[in-house]
Structure formats: C-alpha cells, structure tokens
Amino acid sequence: MADQKKDIPLTYKGHPLRRKDNLIYYGSMADKYIIALQILSSEKEGDLDVATKVSVQLQLTDPDLKSRDRVVKKSEKQNLYDAMDVGAVWLERALAGK
C-alpha cells in the first residue's frame, strides 16, 4: 500500500510538484514553461524548517538553451506561500500565452 501512495504525484492547482533538496519544480517539463523555486534560507520553528527567503523563476523548458537563457522572470519572496502564489500566477499566464 505504501508503494501505491508513492505513484501518486503531488500537485498544486493542477500542476505537478517535484522537490530535490532545496529546489522545488512546479509544472510539467512537457509544457513550454515551469516554475523553479529555490529555498535560499530557512529557520527552525519547533521541529520544522520554515523557508524565510525563496527565489522564484519562470523558466523555459527548452533543453537546447543554456540555463541562464531559460529564465524569463525572477523574484525573491519572504516565504514559500508567497513564492508559490506568485509562481502559480506566472505559470498560468505563461501557459495561456498572456
């Protein structure tokens, strides 16, 4: 049963989320754009690490571009909630072609 849970991807507002250490990717690599969230700093609150500085980048998924050329927009936010909120708006607008 634990293996079945592992197969279900985590999603937010209909787009997949993937995490690797302090990097969170929001969106699908099959789409033209994704959001890359990098946790730059965090602090302990009880037993949890809470992000206090998060970099948000709207990136193209084109594998032929250099990593610095993929970045379309970027910003820094003071917590993960604000970063996800901005990232979700950027991704929806970019995928809609606005």
Coordinates of N, CA and C in Angstrom, one line a residue:
M1 N 0.8 -1.2 0.0 CA 0.0 0.0 0.0 C 0.9 1.3 0.0
A2 N 2.0 1.2 0.7 CA 2.9 2.4 0.7 C 3.4 2.7 -0.7
D3 N 3.6 1.6 -1.5 CA 4.1 1.8 -2.9 C 3.0 2.5 -3.8
Q4 N 1.8 2.3 -3.5 CA 0.7 2.9 -4.3 C 0.7 4.4 -4.0
K5 N 0.9 4.8 -2.8 CA 1.0 6.2 -2.5 C 2.1 6.9 -3.2
K6 N 3.2 6.2 -3.3 CA 4.4 6.8 -4.0 C 4.2 7.1 -5.4
D7 N 3.3 6.4 -6.1 CA 3.0 6.6 -7.5 C 2.1 7.8 -7.8
I8 N 1.4 8.3 -6.8 CA 0.5 9.5 -7.0 C 1.4 10.7 -6.8
P9 N 1.5 11.5 -7.9 CA 2.3 12.8 -7.8 C 1.6 13.9 -7.0
L10 N 2.4 14.7 -6.3 CA 1.9 15.8 -5.6 C 1.6 16.9 -6.6
T11 N 0.4 17.5 -6.5 CA 0.1 18.6 -7.4 C -0.4 19.8 -6.6
Y12 N -0.4 21.0 -7.3 CA -0.9 22.2 -6.7 C -1.6 22.9 -7.9
K13 N -2.8 23.2 -7.7 CA -3.6 23.9 -8.8 C -3.5 23.2 -10.1
G14 N -3.5 21.9 -10.1 CA -3.5 21.1 -11.4 C -2.1 20.9 -12.0
H15 N -1.1 21.4 -11.4 CA 0.3 21.2 -12.0 C 1.1 20.4 -11.0
P16 N 2.0 19.5 -11.5 CA 2.8 18.6 -10.6 C 3.9 19.4 -9.9
L17 N 4.2 19.0 -8.7 CA 5.3 19.5 -7.9 C 6.4 18.4 -7.7
R18 N 7.6 18.8 -7.8 CA 8.7 17.9 -7.6 C 9.8 18.6 -6.7
R19 N 10.3 17.9 -5.8 CA 11.3 18.5 -4.9 C 12.6 17.7 -4.9
K20 N 13.7 18.4 -4.9 CA 15.1 17.8 -4.8 C 15.8 18.8 -3.9
D21 N 16.1 18.4 -2.6 CA 16.8 19.2 -1.6 C 16.1 20.5 -1.5
N22 N 16.7 21.6 -1.8 CA 16.2 23.0 -1.6 C 15.5 23.5 -2.9
L23 N 15.4 22.7 -3.9 CA 14.8 23.1 -5.2 C 13.4 22.4 -5.3
I24 N 12.4 23.2 -5.7 CA 11.1 22.7 -6.0 C 10.7 23.1 -7.4
Y25 N 10.3 22.2 -8.2 CA 9.9 22.4 -9.6 C 8.4 22.3 -9.6
Y26 N 7.7 23.3 -10.2 CA 6.3 23.4 -10.3 C 5.9 23.5 -11.7
G27 N 5.2 22.5 -12.2 CA 4.8 22.4 -13.6 C 5.4 21.2 -14.3
S28 N 5.0 21.0 -15.5 CA 5.4 19.8 -16.3 C 6.5 20.1 -17.3
M29 N 7.5 19.3 -17.4 CA 8.6 19.5 -18.4 C 8.0 19.3 -19.8
A30 N 6.8 18.8 -20.0 CA 6.2 18.6 -21.3 C 5.6 20.0 -21.8
D31 N 5.4 20.9 -20.8 CA 4.9 22.2 -21.2 C 6.0 23.1 -21.6
K32 N 5.7 24.3 -22.1 CA 6.7 25.3 -22.5 C 7.4 25.9 -21.3
Y33 N 6.7 26.1 -20.2 CA 7.3 26.8 -19.0 C 7.1 26.0 -17.8
I34 N 8.0 26.2 -16.8 CA 7.9 25.7 -15.5 C 8.3 26.8 -14.5
I35 N 8.0 26.5 -13.2 CA 8.5 27.4 -12.2 C 9.5 26.7 -11.3
A36 N 10.7 27.3 -11.1 CA 11.7 26.8 -10.2 C 11.7 27.6 -9.0
L37 N 11.5 27.0 -7.8 CA 11.6 27.6 -6.5 C 12.8 27.1 -5.8
Q38 N 13.7 28.0 -5.4 CA 14.9 27.6 -4.6 C 14.8 28.3 -3.2
I39 N 14.9 27.4 -2.2 CA 14.8 27.9 -0.8 C 16.3 28.4 -0.5
L40 N 16.4 29.7 -0.3 CA 17.7 30.3 -0.1 C 18.1 30.3 1.4
S41 N 17.1 30.5 2.3 CA 17.4 30.4 3.7 C 16.1 30.0 4.4
S42 N 16.4 29.4 5.6 CA 15.3 28.9 6.4 C 15.7 29.0 7.9
E43 N 14.7 28.9 8.7 CA 14.9 28.9 10.2 C 14.0 27.9 10.9
K44 N 14.5 27.5 12.0 CA 13.7 26.5 12.8 C 12.6 27.1 13.5
E45 N 11.4 26.5 13.4 CA 10.3 26.8 14.3 C 9.8 25.5 14.8
G46 N 10.1 25.3 16.1 CA 9.8 24.0 16.7 C 10.7 22.9 16.0
D47 N 10.0 21.9 15.5 CA 10.7 20.8 14.8 C 10.8 21.0 13.3
L48 N 10.2 22.1 12.8 CA 10.2 22.3 11.3 C 11.2 23.4 10.9
D49 N 11.7 23.2 9.6 CA 12.4 24.2 9.0 C 11.5 25.0 8.1
V50 N 11.4 26.3 8.3 CA 10.5 27.2 7.6 C 11.3 28.1 6.7
A51 N 10.9 28.2 5.4 CA 11.6 29.0 4.5 C 11.4 30.5 4.8
T52 N 12.6 31.2 4.8 CA 12.5 32.7 5.1 C 12.9 33.5 3.9
K53 N 13.5 32.8 2.9 CA 13.8 33.5 1.6 C 13.8 32.5 0.5
V54 N 13.0 32.8 -0.5 CA 12.7 31.9 -1.6 C 12.9 32.6 -3.0
S55 N 13.7 32.0 -3.8 CA 13.9 32.6 -5.2 C 12.8 31.9 -6.1
V56 N 12.1 32.7 -6.9 CA 11.1 32.2 -7.8 C 11.6 32.5 -9.2
Q57 N 11.5 31.5 -10.1 CA 11.9 31.8 -11.5 C 10.9 31.1 -12.5
L58 N 10.5 31.9 -13.4 CA 9.7 31.3 -14.6 C 10.7 30.9 -15.6
Q59 N 10.8 29.7 -16.0 CA 11.8 29.2 -16.9 C 11.2 28.5 -18.1
L60 N 11.9 28.6 -19.2 CA 11.5 27.8 -20.4 C 12.0 26.4 -20.2
T61 N 11.4 25.4 -20.8 CA 11.8 24.0 -20.6 C 12.6 23.6 -21.8
D62 N 13.0 24.4 -22.7 CA 13.7 24.1 -23.9 C 15.1 23.6 -23.5
P63 N 15.4 22.3 -23.8 CA 16.7 21.7 -23.3 C 17.9 22.3 -24.1
D64 N 17.7 22.9 -25.3 CA 18.8 23.4 -26.1 C 19.3 24.7 -25.6
L65 N 18.6 25.4 -24.7 CA 19.0 26.7 -24.2 C 19.9 26.5 -23.0
K66 N 20.9 27.4 -22.8 CA 21.7 27.4 -21.6 C 20.8 27.8 -20.4
S67 N 21.2 27.3 -19.2 CA 20.4 27.5 -18.0 C 20.1 29.0 -17.7
R68 N 21.0 29.9 -18.0 CA 20.7 31.3 -17.7 C 19.8 31.9 -18.8
D69 N 19.8 31.3 -20.0 CA 18.9 31.8 -21.0 C 17.5 31.3 -20.9
R70 N 17.3 30.3 -20.1 CA 15.9 29.8 -19.8 C 15.1 30.7 -18.9
V71 N 15.7 31.5 -18.1 CA 15.0 32.3 -17.1 C 14.2 33.5 -17.8
V72 N 12.9 33.5 -17.7 CA 12.1 34.5 -18.3 C 11.8 35.6 -17.3
K73 N 11.4 35.2 -16.0 CA 11.1 36.2 -14.9 C 11.7 35.6 -13.6
K74 N 12.1 36.5 -12.7 CA 12.6 36.0 -11.4 C 12.2 37.0 -10.3
S75 N 12.1 36.5 -9.1 CA 11.8 37.4 -8.0 C 12.2 36.6 -6.7
E76 N 12.3 37.3 -5.6 CA 12.5 36.7 -4.3 C 11.4 37.0 -3.4
K77 N 10.9 36.0 -2.6 CA 9.8 36.2 -1.6 C 10.3 35.8 -0.3
Q78 N 9.6 36.2 0.8 CA 10.0 36.0 2.1 C 9.5 34.7 2.7
N79 N 8.6 34.0 2.0 CA 8.2 32.7 2.5 C 7.7 31.8 1.3
L80 N 7.5 30.5 1.5 CA 7.1 29.6 0.5 C 5.7 29.9 0.0
Y81 N 4.8 30.3 0.8 CA 3.4 30.5 0.4 C 3.4 31.7 -0.6
D82 N 4.1 32.8 -0.3 CA 4.1 33.9 -1.3 C 4.8 33.5 -2.6
A83 N 5.9 32.7 -2.5 CA 6.6 32.2 -3.7 C 5.7 31.3 -4.6
M84 N 5.0 30.4 -3.9 CA 4.1 29.5 -4.7 C 2.9 30.3 -5.3
D85 N 2.4 31.3 -4.6 CA 1.3 32.2 -5.1 C 1.8 32.9 -6.4
V86 N 2.9 33.6 -6.3 CA 3.4 34.3 -7.5 C 3.7 33.3 -8.6
G87 N 4.4 32.2 -8.3 CA 4.7 31.2 -9.3 C 3.5 30.6 -10.0
A88 N 2.4 30.4 -9.3 CA 1.2 29.8 -9.9 C 0.6 30.8 -10.9
V89 N 0.6 32.1 -10.5 CA 0.1 33.1 -11.4 C 1.0 33.2 -12.7
W90 N 2.3 33.3 -12.5 CA 3.2 33.4 -13.6 C 3.0 32.2 -14.6
L91 N 3.0 31.0 -14.0 CA 2.9 29.8 -14.8 C 1.5 29.8 -15.6
E92 N 0.4 30.1 -14.9 CA -0.9 30.1 -15.6 C -0.9 31.1 -16.8
R93 N -0.4 32.3 -16.5 CA -0.3 33.3 -17.6 C 0.6 33.0 -18.7
A94 N 1.8 32.4 -18.4 CA 2.7 32.0 -19.4 C 2.1 30.9 -20.3
L95 N 1.5 29.9 -19.7 CA 0.9 28.8 -20.4 C -0.3 29.2 -21.2
A96 N -1.0 30.2 -20.8 CA -2.1 30.8 -21.5 C -1.7 31.7 -22.7
G97 N -0.4 32.0 -22.7 CA 0.1 32.9 -23.8 C -0.1 34.4 -23.5
K98 N -0.3 34.8 -22.3 CA -0.5 36.2 -22.0 C 0.8 36.9 -21.7

